[in-house]
Coordinates of C-alpha atoms in Angstrom, one line a residue:
M161 CA 112.0 198.3 204.2
S162 CA 112.8 200.4 201.5
Q163 CA 114.5 197.4 199.4
S164 CA 110.8 195.3 199.9
R165 CA 108.7 198.0 199.1
D166 CA 111.2 198.5 195.6
D167 CA 110.7 194.4 195.1
A168 CA 107.2 195.6 195.5
A169 CA 107.3 198.6 193.3
Q170 CA 107.9 195.7 190.5
V171 CA 106.1 193.6 191.2
A172 CA 102.8 195.6 190.4
R173 CA 105.1 197.7 187.3
V174 CA 105.5 193.8 186.4
L175 CA 101.2 192.3 186.8
A176 CA 100.2 196.5 185.6
E177 CA 102.1 195.7 182.5
A178 CA 100.9 191.8 182.1
L179 CA 96.6 193.4 182.5
P180 CA 96.1 193.7 179.4
Y181 CA 97.2 190.3 177.5
I182 CA 96.2 189.4 179.7
R183 CA 92.7 190.1 179.9
R184 CA 93.2 190.1 175.6
F185 CA 93.9 186.1 175.5
V186 CA 91.7 184.8 178.6
G187 CA 89.1 182.5 176.9
K188 CA 92.1 181.7 173.9
T189 CA 93.4 178.4 173.3
L190 CA 97.4 178.1 173.2
V191 CA 100.0 175.3 171.8
I192 CA 103.4 175.3 173.6
K193 CA 106.0 172.7 171.7
Y194 CA 108.1 171.9 174.9
G195 CA 111.9 170.4 174.6
G196 CA 114.9 171.3 173.1
N197 CA 117.2 172.7 176.3
A198 CA 113.9 174.0 178.0
M199 CA 113.6 170.4 179.4
E200 CA 117.4 170.3 180.5
T201 CA 117.8 171.2 184.0
D202 CA 115.4 171.8 187.0
E203 CA 115.6 175.6 187.3
L204 CA 113.5 175.1 183.3
K205 CA 111.1 172.4 183.7
N206 CA 109.9 174.5 187.4
S207 CA 110.2 177.6 185.2
F208 CA 108.5 176.1 182.2
A209 CA 105.5 174.1 184.6
R210 CA 104.7 176.8 186.6
D211 CA 104.0 178.7 183.6
V212 CA 101.7 177.2 182.3
V213 CA 99.9 176.8 185.0
L214 CA 99.8 180.1 186.2
M215 CA 98.4 180.8 182.1
K216 CA 95.3 178.3 182.7
A217 CA 95.0 179.9 186.6
V218 CA 94.3 183.4 184.8
G219 CA 91.6 181.6 182.2
I220 CA 94.1 181.0 179.6
N221 CA 94.1 176.9 178.1
P222 CA 97.3 176.4 177.1
V223 CA 97.7 173.1 175.4
V224 CA 101.0 171.2 175.8
V225 CA 102.7 169.6 173.0
H226 CA 106.6 167.6 173.7
G227 CA 109.4 166.4 172.0
G228 CA 111.8 164.9 173.4
G229 CA 114.4 163.5 170.9
P230 CA 117.8 163.1 173.7
Q231 CA 116.0 161.2 176.1
I232 CA 115.2 158.8 173.1
G233 CA 118.5 159.1 172.0
D234 CA 120.2 157.8 175.5
L235 CA 117.5 154.8 175.9
L236 CA 118.5 153.5 172.2
N237 CA 122.2 153.6 173.1
R238 CA 121.8 152.0 176.3
L239 CA 120.1 149.2 174.8
S240 CA 122.6 149.0 171.7
I241 CA 120.5 150.2 168.9
E242 CA 122.8 151.8 166.7
S243 CA 120.2 155.2 165.2
H244 CA 120.2 156.4 162.6
F245 CA 119.1 160.2 160.5
I246 CA 118.1 161.1 157.5
D247 CA 117.4 165.5 156.3
G248 CA 117.4 165.4 160.5
M249 CA 114.6 162.5 160.6
R250 CA 115.1 159.7 163.3
V251 CA 114.3 156.6 160.7
T252 CA 112.0 155.0 162.5
D253 CA 112.3 150.8 162.5
A254 CA 109.5 148.8 164.3
Q255 CA 112.6 148.0 167.4
T256 CA 112.9 152.1 167.7
M257 CA 109.5 152.9 167.3
D258 CA 108.6 151.0 169.8
V259 CA 111.8 152.5 172.9
V260 CA 109.9 155.8 170.9
E261 CA 106.6 155.1 171.9
M262 CA 107.8 153.3 175.9
V263 CA 109.9 157.3 176.6
L264 CA 107.5 159.2 175.2
G265 CA 104.0 158.1 176.0
G266 CA 105.5 156.4 179.0
Q267 CA 108.7 158.4 180.5
V268 CA 108.8 162.2 179.5
N269 CA 104.9 162.2 178.8
K270 CA 104.1 161.1 182.5
D271 CA 106.9 163.1 183.8
I272 CA 106.0 166.8 182.1
V273 CA 102.3 165.6 183.8
N274 CA 103.7 165.1 186.9
L275 CA 105.7 168.7 186.8
I276 CA 102.6 170.5 185.9
N277 CA 100.1 168.8 188.6
R278 CA 102.6 169.7 191.7
H279 CA 102.7 172.9 190.7
G280 CA 99.1 173.3 191.5
G281 CA 97.4 172.4 187.8
S282 CA 95.6 169.5 186.2
A283 CA 97.2 168.1 183.5
I284 CA 96.2 164.8 181.4
G285 CA 99.1 162.6 179.3
L286 CA 98.0 161.7 176.0
T287 CA 99.4 159.7 172.5
G288 CA 98.2 160.3 169.7
K289 CA 97.0 156.9 169.8
D290 CA 94.5 157.7 172.3
A291 CA 90.4 158.9 170.8
E292 CA 92.7 158.3 167.4
L293 CA 93.5 162.2 168.7
I294 CA 96.8 162.4 166.2
R295 CA 95.8 160.6 162.9
A296 CA 98.8 160.2 160.3
K297 CA 100.2 158.2 158.2
K298 CA 103.7 157.3 156.6
L299 CA 105.9 159.9 155.3
T300 CA 107.4 159.6 151.9
V301 CA 111.0 160.9 152.1
T302 CA 112.2 161.3 148.5
R303 CA 115.9 162.7 147.3
Q304 CA 117.0 163.9 143.9
T305 CA 120.3 164.2 143.0
P306 CA 121.4 166.2 139.3
E307 CA 122.1 162.6 137.5
M308 CA 119.3 160.8 138.5
T309 CA 116.2 160.3 135.6
K310 CA 113.9 160.4 138.6
P311 CA 114.1 161.2 142.7
E312 CA 114.1 158.0 144.9
I313 CA 112.3 156.8 147.9
I314 CA 113.8 156.6 150.7
D315 CA 111.7 154.9 153.5
I316 CA 113.0 155.4 156.9
G317 CA 110.7 153.5 158.6
H318 CA 107.7 153.9 161.0
V319 CA 107.7 158.3 160.0
G320 CA 104.9 159.8 160.1
E321 CA 102.9 162.9 159.2
V322 CA 99.7 164.4 159.9
T323 CA 96.2 163.9 158.6
G324 CA 93.5 164.8 161.0
V325 CA 94.0 165.7 164.4
N326 CA 90.1 164.2 167.4
T327 CA 89.6 168.1 168.1
D328 CA 86.8 167.3 170.1
L329 CA 88.1 165.2 172.5
L330 CA 91.3 168.5 173.3
N331 CA 88.3 171.0 173.6
M332 CA 86.4 168.0 176.1
L333 CA 89.3 168.7 178.0
V334 CA 90.4 172.1 177.9
K335 CA 86.3 172.9 178.7
G336 CA 86.9 170.3 181.7
D337 CA 89.7 172.5 183.5
F338 CA 92.0 170.3 182.0
I339 CA 95.7 170.4 181.1
P340 CA 96.6 168.1 177.9
V341 CA 100.3 167.7 177.2
I342 CA 100.9 165.8 173.9
A343 CA 103.7 163.2 173.5
P344 CA 104.1 163.0 169.6
I345 CA 103.2 159.9 168.3
G346 CA 100.3 159.1 165.5
V347 CA 98.0 157.0 164.5
G348 CA 97.7 155.0 161.2
A349 CA 94.4 153.7 159.5
N350 CA 95.0 150.4 161.2
G351 CA 95.9 151.3 164.3
E352 CA 99.8 151.3 163.1
S353 CA 102.0 153.8 165.2
Y354 CA 104.4 157.1 163.6
N355 CA 106.9 158.7 165.1
I356 CA 106.9 162.3 164.4
N357 CA 108.7 165.5 165.3
A358 CA 106.6 167.9 167.5
D359 CA 106.8 170.9 165.9
L360 CA 105.2 169.6 163.4
V361 CA 101.9 168.0 165.7
A362 CA 102.0 171.2 168.2
G363 CA 101.5 173.4 164.1
K364 CA 98.7 170.9 163.3
V365 CA 96.7 171.5 166.4
A366 CA 97.1 174.4 167.2
E367 CA 95.4 174.6 163.3
A368 CA 93.2 172.4 163.9
L369 CA 92.2 174.6 167.3
K370 CA 92.3 177.3 165.7
A371 CA 94.5 178.7 168.3
E372 CA 95.7 181.9 168.9
K373 CA 98.9 181.8 169.3
L374 CA 101.8 178.5 168.2
M375 CA 104.1 178.8 169.9
L376 CA 107.8 176.7 169.6
L377 CA 110.1 176.3 171.7
T378 CA 114.1 176.4 171.3
N379 CA 117.2 176.9 171.9
I380 CA 118.4 179.9 170.7
A381 CA 117.2 183.5 170.8
G382 CA 115.1 183.8 167.9
L383 CA 115.3 184.2 163.7
M384 CA 118.6 186.5 163.8
D385 CA 119.3 188.5 160.4
K386 CA 122.6 188.1 158.9
Q387 CA 123.6 190.8 161.1
G388 CA 122.2 188.5 164.6
Q389 CA 120.3 190.1 165.5
V390 CA 116.5 189.1 166.5
L391 CA 114.0 189.8 164.6
T392 CA 109.9 190.3 165.6
G393 CA 107.0 191.6 163.7
L394 CA 107.6 189.5 161.0
T395 CA 104.0 188.8 158.5
T396 CA 104.7 186.0 156.3
E397 CA 105.4 187.7 153.7
Q398 CA 108.6 188.5 155.3
V399 CA 109.0 185.6 156.5
D400 CA 108.7 184.8 152.7
S401 CA 111.7 186.9 151.4
L402 CA 114.0 186.2 154.2
I403 CA 113.7 182.0 153.7
A404 CA 114.3 183.5 149.4
D405 CA 117.8 185.8 150.3
G406 CA 119.4 182.9 152.5
T407 CA 118.6 184.5 155.9
I408 CA 116.4 181.8 157.2
Y409 CA 118.8 178.2 156.1
G410 CA 119.5 174.4 157.6
G411 CA 117.6 173.8 160.6
M412 CA 116.3 176.7 161.1
L413 CA 113.9 176.1 158.0
P414 CA 111.9 173.0 159.5
K415 CA 110.1 175.3 162.0
I416 CA 110.4 178.6 160.3
R417 CA 107.9 176.5 157.8
C418 CA 105.8 174.9 160.3
A419 CA 105.1 178.3 162.4
L420 CA 104.5 179.5 158.9
E421 CA 101.8 176.9 158.0
A422 CA 100.3 177.4 161.4
V423 CA 98.9 181.2 160.8
Q424 CA 98.9 180.8 157.6
G425 CA 95.7 178.4 158.5
G426 CA 93.8 179.8 160.5
V427 CA 96.2 180.5 164.1
T428 CA 96.5 184.1 164.9
S429 CA 100.3 184.4 165.6
A430 CA 103.5 182.2 165.8
H431 CA 105.9 182.4 167.8
I432 CA 109.4 181.5 167.9
I433 CA 111.0 182.2 171.2
D434 CA 114.1 181.0 173.7
G435 CA 113.0 177.8 176.2
R436 CA 117.1 178.9 177.4
V437 CA 115.3 182.3 179.6
P438 CA 112.9 180.9 182.8
N439 CA 109.3 182.3 182.7
A440 CA 110.1 182.7 178.7
V441 CA 105.9 181.4 177.1
L442 CA 105.2 184.7 180.6
L443 CA 107.5 186.6 179.3
E444 CA 107.0 186.2 175.5
I445 CA 103.0 186.8 176.2
F446 CA 102.2 189.9 179.0
T447 CA 105.4 191.5 178.2
D448 CA 105.7 194.0 176.0
I449 CA 109.8 193.5 175.4
G450 CA 109.5 189.5 174.2
V451 CA 111.7 186.6 174.4
G452 CA 111.6 185.1 170.7
T453 CA 110.0 185.8 166.9
L454 CA 107.3 187.1 166.4
I455 CA 105.2 185.7 163.6
T456 CA 101.1 186.4 162.0
N457 CA 99.5 186.6 159.3
R458 CA 99.0 190.6 159.2
K459 CA 99.5 192.8 156.6
H460 CA 101.4 196.6 157.2
S461 CA 99.6 198.9 156.4

């Protein structure tokens, strides 16, 4: 009996700690980029779905943008279509674009929608082509080396960047108590499809919605200093300094720049959180400690 009381007391403490955060975020929109390690085990998938359903149940409005690079790679391998990458981006010819749409807009999107719905939510799956949700244009990639007189323009196919977001559609769904789940496929001016990095789509959706938070799930504990300690509570100026002194480099740079652009574009805060931790989203939102790096546009006093 005493053990049961201890368990009950722990639940009460958790709820008491969460209550101020719930009050603060009721009615606010949170955009969550879901992918990578958080998609890899049934435990983490179910944990994520429960987190999203609970957020909606207490009056917070989650909008999910998902990736699916590994799943795309798996199907391309099974179809004997070779993958090429330039600067971390998948070269996407017409044949590869067909596979991208099939995997992201079909398999992955519907799996996430189904999972959220099975946990009591009302999720609706979308690609950027639905009602021109994500308008896009072809991404121009250039490369410059010291011996070159001018930059080389590299064609990486149907890879795009966001030019606009149909917020009317998203606001209608959110007000109808639905949870939008968005595959990062954009549509061009002539109806062509574009493969877009999911972090970038999540950032632009968060900016367009003036979201309270942008949450990027990743496979590390957060942004770390040179001693391996997780940094949090950072301003945009501090992040710029960490980039300049080489603390932030390599594969983390695009994610950090996405977070920076979002807060500079009107999002209150961006979070880079460890998607390998069960209930990572709830821990970051509703606890004092959190499980990642928080970046805001606020100045230190």
